[in-house]
PDB file of C-alpha atoms in Angstrom:
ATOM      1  CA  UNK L   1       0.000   0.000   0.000  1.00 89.00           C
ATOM      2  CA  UNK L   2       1.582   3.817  -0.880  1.00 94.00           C
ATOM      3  CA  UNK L   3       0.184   6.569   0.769  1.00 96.00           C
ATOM      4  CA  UNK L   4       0.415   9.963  -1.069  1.00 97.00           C
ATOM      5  CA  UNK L   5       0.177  12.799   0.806  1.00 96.00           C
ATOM      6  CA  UNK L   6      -2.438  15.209  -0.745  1.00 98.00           C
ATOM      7  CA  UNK L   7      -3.622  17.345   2.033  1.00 97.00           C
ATOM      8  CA  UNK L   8      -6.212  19.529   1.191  1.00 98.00           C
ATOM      9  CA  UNK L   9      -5.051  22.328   2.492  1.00 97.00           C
ATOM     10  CA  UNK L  10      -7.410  24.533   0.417  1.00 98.00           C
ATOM     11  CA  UNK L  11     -10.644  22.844   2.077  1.00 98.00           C
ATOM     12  CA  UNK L  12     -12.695  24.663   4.685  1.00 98.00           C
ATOM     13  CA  UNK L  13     -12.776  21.557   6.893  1.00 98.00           C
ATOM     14  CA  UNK L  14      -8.751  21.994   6.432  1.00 98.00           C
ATOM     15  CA  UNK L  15      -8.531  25.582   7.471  1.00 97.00           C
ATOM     16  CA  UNK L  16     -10.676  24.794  10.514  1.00 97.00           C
ATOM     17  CA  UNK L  17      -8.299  22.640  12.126  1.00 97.00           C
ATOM     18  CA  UNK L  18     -10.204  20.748  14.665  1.00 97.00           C
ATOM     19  CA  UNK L  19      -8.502  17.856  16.653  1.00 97.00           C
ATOM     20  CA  UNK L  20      -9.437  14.578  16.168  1.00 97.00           C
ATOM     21  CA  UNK L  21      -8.275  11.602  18.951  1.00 96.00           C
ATOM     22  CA  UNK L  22      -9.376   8.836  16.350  1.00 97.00           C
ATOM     23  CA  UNK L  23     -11.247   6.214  18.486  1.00 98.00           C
ATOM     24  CA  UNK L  24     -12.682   4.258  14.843  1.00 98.00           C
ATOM     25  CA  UNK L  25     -12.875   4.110  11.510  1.00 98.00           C
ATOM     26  CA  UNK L  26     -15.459   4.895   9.216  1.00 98.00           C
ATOM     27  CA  UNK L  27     -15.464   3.160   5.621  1.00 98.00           C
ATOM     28  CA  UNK L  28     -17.324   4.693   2.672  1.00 98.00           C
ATOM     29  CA  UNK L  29     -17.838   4.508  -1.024  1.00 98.00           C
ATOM     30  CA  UNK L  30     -17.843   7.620  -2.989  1.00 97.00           C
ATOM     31  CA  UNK L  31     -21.506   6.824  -4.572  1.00 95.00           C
ATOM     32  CA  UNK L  32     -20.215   8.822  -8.255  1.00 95.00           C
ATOM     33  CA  UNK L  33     -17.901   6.629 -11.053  1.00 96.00           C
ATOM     34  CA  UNK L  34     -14.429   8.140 -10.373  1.00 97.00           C
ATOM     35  CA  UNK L  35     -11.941   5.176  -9.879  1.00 97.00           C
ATOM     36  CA  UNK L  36      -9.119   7.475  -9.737  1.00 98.00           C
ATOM     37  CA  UNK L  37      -8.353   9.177  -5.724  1.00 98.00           C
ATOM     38  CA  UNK L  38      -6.139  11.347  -7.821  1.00 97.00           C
ATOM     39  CA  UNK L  39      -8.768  13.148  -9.230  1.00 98.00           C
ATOM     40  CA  UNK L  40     -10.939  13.111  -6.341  1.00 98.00           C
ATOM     41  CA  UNK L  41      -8.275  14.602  -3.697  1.00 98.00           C
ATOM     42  CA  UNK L  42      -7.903  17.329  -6.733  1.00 98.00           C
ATOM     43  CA  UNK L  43     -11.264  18.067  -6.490  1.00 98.00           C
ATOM     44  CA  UNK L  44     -11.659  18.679  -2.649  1.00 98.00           C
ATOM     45  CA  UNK L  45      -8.893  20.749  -2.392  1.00 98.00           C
ATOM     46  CA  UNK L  46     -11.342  23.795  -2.682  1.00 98.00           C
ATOM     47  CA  UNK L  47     -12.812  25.566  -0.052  1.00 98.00           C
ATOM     48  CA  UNK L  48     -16.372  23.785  -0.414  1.00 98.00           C
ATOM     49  CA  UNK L  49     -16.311  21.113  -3.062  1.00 97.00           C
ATOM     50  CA  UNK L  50     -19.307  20.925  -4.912  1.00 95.00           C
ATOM     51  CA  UNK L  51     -20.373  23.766  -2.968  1.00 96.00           C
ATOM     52  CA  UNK L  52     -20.778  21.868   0.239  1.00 96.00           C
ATOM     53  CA  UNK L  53     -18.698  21.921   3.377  1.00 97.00           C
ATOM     54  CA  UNK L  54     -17.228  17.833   3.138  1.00 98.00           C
ATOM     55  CA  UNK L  55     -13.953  16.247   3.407  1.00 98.00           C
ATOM     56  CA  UNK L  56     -13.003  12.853   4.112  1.00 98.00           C
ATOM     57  CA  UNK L  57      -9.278  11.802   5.447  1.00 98.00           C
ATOM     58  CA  UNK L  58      -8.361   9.401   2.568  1.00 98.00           C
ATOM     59  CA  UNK L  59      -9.365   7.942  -1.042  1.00 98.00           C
ATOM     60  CA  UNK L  60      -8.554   4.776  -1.258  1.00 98.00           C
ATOM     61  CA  UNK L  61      -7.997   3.201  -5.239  1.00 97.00           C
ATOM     62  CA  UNK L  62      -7.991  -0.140  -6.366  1.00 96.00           C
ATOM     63  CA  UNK L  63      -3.823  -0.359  -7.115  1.00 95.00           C
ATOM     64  CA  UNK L  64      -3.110  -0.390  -3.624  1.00 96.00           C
ATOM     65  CA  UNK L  65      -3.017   3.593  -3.851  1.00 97.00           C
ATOM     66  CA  UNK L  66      -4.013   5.631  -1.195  1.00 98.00           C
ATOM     67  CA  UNK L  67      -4.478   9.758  -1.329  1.00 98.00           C
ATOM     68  CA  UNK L  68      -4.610  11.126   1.947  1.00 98.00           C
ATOM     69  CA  UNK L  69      -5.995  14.373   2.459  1.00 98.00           C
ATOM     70  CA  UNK L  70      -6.561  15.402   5.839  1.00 98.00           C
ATOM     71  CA  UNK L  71      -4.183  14.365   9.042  1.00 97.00           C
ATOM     72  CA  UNK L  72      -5.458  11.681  10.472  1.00 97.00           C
ATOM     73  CA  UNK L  73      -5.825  13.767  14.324  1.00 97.00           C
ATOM     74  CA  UNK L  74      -7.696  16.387  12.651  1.00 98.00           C
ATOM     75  CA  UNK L  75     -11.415  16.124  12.825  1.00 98.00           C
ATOM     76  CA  UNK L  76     -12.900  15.181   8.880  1.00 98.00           C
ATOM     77  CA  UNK L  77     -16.721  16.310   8.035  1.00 98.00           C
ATOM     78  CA  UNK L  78     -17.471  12.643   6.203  1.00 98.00           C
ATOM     79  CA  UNK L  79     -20.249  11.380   7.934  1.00 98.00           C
ATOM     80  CA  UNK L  80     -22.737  14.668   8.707  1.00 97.00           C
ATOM     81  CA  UNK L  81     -22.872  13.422  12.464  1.00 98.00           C
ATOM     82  CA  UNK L  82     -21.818  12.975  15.404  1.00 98.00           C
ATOM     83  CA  UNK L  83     -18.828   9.833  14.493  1.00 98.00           C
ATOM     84  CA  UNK L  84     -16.947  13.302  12.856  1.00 98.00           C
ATOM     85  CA  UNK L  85     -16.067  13.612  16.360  1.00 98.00           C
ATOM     86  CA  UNK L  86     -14.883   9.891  16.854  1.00 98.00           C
ATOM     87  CA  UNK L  87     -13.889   8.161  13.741  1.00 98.00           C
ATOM     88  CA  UNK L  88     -11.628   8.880  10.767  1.00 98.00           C
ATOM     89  CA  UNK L  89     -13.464   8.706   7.068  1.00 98.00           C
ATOM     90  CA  UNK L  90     -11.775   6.822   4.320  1.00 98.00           C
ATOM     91  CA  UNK L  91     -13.808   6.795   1.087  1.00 98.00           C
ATOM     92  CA  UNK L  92     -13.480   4.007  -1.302  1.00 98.00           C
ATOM     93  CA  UNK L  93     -13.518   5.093  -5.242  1.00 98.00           C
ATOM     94  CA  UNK L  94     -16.083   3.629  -7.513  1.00 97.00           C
ATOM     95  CA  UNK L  95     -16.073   1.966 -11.008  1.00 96.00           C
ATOM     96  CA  UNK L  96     -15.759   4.579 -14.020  1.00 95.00           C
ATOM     97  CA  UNK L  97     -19.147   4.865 -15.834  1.00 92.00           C
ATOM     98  CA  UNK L  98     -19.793   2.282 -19.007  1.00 91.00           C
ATOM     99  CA  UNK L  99     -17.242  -0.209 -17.129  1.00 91.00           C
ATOM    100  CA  UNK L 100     -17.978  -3.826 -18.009  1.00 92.00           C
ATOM    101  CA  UNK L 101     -18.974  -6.086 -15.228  1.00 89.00           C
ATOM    102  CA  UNK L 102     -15.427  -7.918 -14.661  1.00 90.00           C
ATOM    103  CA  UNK L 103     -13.668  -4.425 -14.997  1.00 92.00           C
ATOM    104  CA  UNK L 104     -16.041  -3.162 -12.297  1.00 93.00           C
ATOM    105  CA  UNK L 105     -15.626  -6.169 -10.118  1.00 92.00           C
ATOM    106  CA  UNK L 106     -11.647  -6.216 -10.762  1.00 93.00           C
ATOM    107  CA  UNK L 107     -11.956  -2.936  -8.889  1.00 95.00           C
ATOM    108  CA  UNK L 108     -14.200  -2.778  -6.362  1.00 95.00           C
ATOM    109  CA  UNK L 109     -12.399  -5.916  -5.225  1.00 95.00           C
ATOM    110  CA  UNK L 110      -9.146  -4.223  -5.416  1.00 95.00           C
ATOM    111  CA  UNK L 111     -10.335  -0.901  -4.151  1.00 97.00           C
ATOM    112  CA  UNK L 112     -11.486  -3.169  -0.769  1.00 97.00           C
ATOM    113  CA  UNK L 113      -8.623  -4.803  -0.206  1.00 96.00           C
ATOM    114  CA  UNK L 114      -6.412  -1.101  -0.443  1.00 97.00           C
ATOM    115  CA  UNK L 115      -9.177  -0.219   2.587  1.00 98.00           C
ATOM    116  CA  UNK L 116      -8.848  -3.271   4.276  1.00 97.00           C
ATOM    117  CA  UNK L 117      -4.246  -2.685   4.250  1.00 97.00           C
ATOM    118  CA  UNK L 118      -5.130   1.380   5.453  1.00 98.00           C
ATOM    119  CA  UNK L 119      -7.604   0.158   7.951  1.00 98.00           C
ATOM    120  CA  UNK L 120      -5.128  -2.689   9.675  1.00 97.00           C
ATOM    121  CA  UNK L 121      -2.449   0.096   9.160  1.00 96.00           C
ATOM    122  CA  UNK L 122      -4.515   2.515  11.109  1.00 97.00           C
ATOM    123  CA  UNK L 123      -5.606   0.132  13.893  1.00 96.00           C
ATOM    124  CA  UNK L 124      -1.740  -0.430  14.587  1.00 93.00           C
ATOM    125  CA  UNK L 125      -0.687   3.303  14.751  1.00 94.00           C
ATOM    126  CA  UNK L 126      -3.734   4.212  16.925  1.00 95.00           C
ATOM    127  CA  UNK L 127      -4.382   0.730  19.191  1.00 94.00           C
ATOM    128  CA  UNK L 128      -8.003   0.065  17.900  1.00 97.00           C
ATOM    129  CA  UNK L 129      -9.369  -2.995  18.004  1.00 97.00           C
ATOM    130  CA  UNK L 130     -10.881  -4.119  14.665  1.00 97.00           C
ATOM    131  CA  UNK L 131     -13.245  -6.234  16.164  1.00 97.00           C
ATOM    132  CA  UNK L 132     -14.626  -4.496  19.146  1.00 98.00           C
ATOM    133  CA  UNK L 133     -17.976  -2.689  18.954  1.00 98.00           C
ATOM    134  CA  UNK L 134     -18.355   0.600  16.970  1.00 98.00           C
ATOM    135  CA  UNK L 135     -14.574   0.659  16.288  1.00 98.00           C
ATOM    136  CA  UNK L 136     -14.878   0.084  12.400  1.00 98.00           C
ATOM    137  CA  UNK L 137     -18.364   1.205  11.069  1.00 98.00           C
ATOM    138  CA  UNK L 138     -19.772   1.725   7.436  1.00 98.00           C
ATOM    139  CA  UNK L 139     -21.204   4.948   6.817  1.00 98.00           C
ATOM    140  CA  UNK L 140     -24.901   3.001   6.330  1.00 98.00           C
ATOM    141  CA  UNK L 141     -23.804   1.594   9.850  1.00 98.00           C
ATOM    142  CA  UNK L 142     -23.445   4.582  11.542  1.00 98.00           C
ATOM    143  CA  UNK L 143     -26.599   5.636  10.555  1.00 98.00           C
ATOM    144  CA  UNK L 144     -28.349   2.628  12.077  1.00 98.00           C
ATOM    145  CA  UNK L 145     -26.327   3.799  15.190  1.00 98.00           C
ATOM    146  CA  UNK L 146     -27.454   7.362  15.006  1.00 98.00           C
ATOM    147  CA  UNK L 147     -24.026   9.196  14.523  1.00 98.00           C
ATOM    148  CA  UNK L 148     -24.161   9.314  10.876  1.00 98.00           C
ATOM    149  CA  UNK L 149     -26.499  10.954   8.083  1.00 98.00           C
ATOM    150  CA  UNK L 150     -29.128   8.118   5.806  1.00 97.00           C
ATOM    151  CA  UNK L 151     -26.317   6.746   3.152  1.00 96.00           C
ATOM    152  CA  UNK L 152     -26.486   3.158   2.034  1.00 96.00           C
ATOM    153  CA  UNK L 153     -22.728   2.885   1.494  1.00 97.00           C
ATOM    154  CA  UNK L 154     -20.831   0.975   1.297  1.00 97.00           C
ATOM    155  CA  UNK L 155     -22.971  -2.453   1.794  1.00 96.00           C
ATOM    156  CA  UNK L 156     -25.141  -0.418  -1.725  1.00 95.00           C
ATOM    157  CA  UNK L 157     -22.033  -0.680  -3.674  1.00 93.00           C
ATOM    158  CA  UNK L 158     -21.277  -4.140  -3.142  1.00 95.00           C
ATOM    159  CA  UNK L 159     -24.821  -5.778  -3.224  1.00 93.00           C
ATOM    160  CA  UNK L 160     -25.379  -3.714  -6.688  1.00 90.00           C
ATOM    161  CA  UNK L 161     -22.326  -5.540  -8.111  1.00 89.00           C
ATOM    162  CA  UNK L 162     -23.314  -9.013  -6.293  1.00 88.00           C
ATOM    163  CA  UNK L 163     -19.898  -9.001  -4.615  1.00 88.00           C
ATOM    164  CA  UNK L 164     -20.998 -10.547  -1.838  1.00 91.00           C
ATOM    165  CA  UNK L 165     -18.592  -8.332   0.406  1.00 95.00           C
ATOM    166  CA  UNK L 166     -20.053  -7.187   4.528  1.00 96.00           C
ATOM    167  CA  UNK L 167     -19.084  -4.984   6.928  1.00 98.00           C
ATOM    168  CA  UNK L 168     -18.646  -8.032   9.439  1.00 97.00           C
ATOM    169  CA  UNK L 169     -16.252  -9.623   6.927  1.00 96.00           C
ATOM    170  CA  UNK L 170     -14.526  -6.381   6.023  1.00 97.00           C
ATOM    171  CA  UNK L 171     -13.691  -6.205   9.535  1.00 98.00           C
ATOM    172  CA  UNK L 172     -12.636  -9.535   9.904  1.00 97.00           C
ATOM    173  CA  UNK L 173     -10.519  -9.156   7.061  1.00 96.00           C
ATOM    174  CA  UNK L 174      -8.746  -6.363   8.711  1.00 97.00           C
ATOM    175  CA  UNK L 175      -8.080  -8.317  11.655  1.00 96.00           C
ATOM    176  CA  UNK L 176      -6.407 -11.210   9.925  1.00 94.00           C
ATOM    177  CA  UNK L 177      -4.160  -8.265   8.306  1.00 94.00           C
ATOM    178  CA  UNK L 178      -2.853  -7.123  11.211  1.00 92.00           C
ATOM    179  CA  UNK L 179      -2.340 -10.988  12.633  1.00 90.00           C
ATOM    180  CA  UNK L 180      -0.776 -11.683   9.363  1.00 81.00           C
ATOM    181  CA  UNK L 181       1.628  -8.228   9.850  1.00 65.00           C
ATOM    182  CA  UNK L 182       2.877  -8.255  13.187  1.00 51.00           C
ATOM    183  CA  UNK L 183       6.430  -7.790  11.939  1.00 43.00           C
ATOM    184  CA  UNK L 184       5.151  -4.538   9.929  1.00 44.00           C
ATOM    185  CA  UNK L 185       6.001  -1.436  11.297  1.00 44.00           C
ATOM    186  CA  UNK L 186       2.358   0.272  12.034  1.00 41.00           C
ATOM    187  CA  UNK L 187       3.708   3.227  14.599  1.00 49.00           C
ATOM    188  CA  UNK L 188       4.132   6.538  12.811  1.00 59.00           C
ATOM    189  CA  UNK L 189       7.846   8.179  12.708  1.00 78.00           C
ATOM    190  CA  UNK L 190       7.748  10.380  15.859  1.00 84.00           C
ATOM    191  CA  UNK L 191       9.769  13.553  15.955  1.00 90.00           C
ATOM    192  CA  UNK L 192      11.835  14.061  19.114  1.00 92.00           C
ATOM    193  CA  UNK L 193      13.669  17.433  18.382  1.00 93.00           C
ATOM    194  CA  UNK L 194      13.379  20.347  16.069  1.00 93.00           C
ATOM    195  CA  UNK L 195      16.351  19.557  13.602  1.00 93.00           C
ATOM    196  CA  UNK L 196      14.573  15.593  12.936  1.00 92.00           C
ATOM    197  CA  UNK L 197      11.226  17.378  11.719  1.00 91.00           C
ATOM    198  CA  UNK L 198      10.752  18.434   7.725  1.00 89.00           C
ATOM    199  CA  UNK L 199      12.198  21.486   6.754  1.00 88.00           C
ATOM    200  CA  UNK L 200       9.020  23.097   6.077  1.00 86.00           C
ATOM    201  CA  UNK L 201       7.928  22.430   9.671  1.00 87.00           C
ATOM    202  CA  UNK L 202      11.011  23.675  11.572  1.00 91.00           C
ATOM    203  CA  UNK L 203      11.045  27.122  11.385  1.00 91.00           C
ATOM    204  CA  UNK L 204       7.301  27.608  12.990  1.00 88.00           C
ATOM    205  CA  UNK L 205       7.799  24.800  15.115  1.00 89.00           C
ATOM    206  CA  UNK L 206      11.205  26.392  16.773  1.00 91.00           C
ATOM    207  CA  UNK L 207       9.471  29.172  17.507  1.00 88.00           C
ATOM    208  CA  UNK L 208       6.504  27.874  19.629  1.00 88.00           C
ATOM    209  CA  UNK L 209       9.481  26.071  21.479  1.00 88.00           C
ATOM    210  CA  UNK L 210      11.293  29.885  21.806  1.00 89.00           C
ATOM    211  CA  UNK L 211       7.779  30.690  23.255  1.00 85.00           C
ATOM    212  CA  UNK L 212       7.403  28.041  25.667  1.00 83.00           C
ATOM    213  CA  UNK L 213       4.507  26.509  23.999  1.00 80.00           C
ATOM    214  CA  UNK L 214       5.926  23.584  22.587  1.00 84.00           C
ATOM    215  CA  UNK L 215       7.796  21.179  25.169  1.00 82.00           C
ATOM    216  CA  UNK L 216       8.980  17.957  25.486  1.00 81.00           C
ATOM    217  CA  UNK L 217       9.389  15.679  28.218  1.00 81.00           C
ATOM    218  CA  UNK L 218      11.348  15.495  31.255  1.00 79.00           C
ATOM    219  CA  UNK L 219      13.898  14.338  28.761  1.00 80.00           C
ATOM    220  CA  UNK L 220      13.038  17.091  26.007  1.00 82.00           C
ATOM    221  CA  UNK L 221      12.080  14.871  23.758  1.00 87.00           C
ATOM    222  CA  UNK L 222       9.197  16.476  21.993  1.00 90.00           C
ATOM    223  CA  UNK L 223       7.636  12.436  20.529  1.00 85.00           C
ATOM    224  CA  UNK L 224       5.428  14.146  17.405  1.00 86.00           C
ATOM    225  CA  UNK L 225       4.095  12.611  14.576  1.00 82.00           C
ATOM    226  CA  UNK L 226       3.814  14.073  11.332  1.00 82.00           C
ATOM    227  CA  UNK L 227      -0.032  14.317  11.768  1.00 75.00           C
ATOM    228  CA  UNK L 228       0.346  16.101  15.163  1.00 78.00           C
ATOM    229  CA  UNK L 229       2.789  18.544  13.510  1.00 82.00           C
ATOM    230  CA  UNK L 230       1.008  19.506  11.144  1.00 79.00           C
ATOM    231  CA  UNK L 231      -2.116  19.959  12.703  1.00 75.00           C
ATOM    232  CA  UNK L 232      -0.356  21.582  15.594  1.00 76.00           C
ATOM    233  CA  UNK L 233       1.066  23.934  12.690  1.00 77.00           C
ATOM    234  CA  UNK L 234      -2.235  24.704  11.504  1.00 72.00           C
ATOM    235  CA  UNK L 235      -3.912  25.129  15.059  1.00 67.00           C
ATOM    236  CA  UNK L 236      -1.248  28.152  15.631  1.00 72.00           C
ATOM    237  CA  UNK L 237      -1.687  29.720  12.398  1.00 70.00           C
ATOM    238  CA  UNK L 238      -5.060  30.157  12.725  1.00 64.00           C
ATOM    239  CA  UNK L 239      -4.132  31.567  16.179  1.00 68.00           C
ATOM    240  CA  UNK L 240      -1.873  33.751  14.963  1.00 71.00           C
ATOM    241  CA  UNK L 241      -4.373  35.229  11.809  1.00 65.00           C
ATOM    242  CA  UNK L 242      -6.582  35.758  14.984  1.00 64.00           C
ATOM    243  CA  UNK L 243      -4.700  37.660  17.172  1.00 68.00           C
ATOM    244  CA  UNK L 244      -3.761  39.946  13.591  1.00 69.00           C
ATOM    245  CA  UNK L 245      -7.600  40.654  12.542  1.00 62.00           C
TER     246      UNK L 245
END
């Protein structure tokens, strides 16, 4: 699985920077015939795609591709309820339009399996359980549990085809992945000082440690992720436009 990193940083969800501490995951399916996450992260990297205020964390394609475009700690608009607050949203792409039947199946087969890699992936890095209750939910799911809008997906997508795919075997699947990857490495790189972080992210971030409002431990090791960086980065921007206006 490669994940590109296509933050949205023009999305309004983006610019409002709200933390996340991701307690599940959420799967979806796009509902429109786009196979390619390319063009999809392209397209919500506008302030209100399609004139509506959406963004999910990551497309997911059927080559084992996956376009991420939101940190994973910062709080996505996918679901239009209350999981937003709880779960991060991965959408799955969809068959182009006029695809034949095996084409169609070819992907939506390999489009589940990219899901099923991010979702083991992101059950390592944040210690969820695949299997426990309410930890890895389908948008139509949520629904049923009252934290997510009425959408059929993804259970629509894969009856339509006859794929014979579920939730409760998607999840299972997941859980095999991660007993079948224990030697993977599934923790994020962690940044301990200033000089370790991008260069992008170094000049901002040895400033809030100038200011005394970004320390480490008793040690001084500061233990970020790139996610928490960033959306750290973002958090005191906005700040900053704040305190300027």
């Amino acid at each position: 699985m490669d994940i590109v990193d296509a933050i949205v940083t023009n999305n309004k969800c983006y610019q409002a920077a709200a933390p996340l501490v991701p307690r599940g995951l959420m799967l979806h399916s796009i509902g429109t015939p786009q196979p390619s996450a390319a063009v999809l992260a392209r397209y919500f990297d506008q302030y209100q795609p399609g004139g509506q205020s959406v963004c999910v964390h990551a497309f997911a394609q059927a080559d084992g591709t996956v376009y991420q475009t939101l940190p994973w700690e910062m709080r996505g608009w996918h679901c239009g309820g209350s999981a937003n607050n709880t779960h991060i949203g991965v959408e799955m792409t969809e068959p182009g339009a006029g695809t034949v039947y095996a084409e169609a199946a070819a992907q939506i087969t390999g489009t589940y399996r990219t899901a099923v890699a991010l979702f083991a992936r992101l059950c390592g890095v944040y210690g969820l359980d695949p299997l426990a209750d309410g930890v890895i939910i389908g948008h139509a799911e949520g629904h049923r549990r009252g934290v997510a809008s009425n959408h059929a997906d993804p259970e629509y997508l894969w009856r339509q085809y006859g794929m014979g795919f579920t939730m409760d075997g998607f999840r299972a699947d997941v859980a095999e992945a991660i007993a079948g990857t224990q030697k993977e490495e599934t923790d994020m790189t962690r940044y301990n000082t200033v000089a370790e972080m991008p260069a992008w992210a170094q000049e901002e971030a040895q400033r809030l440690v100038d200011r005394g409002a970004l320390k480490g431990d008793t040690d001084g090791r500061l233990d970020l992720s790139p996610d928490m960086l960033r959306t750290m980065l973002v958090c005191q921007r906005m700040i900053d436009q704040a305190k300027e206006t």
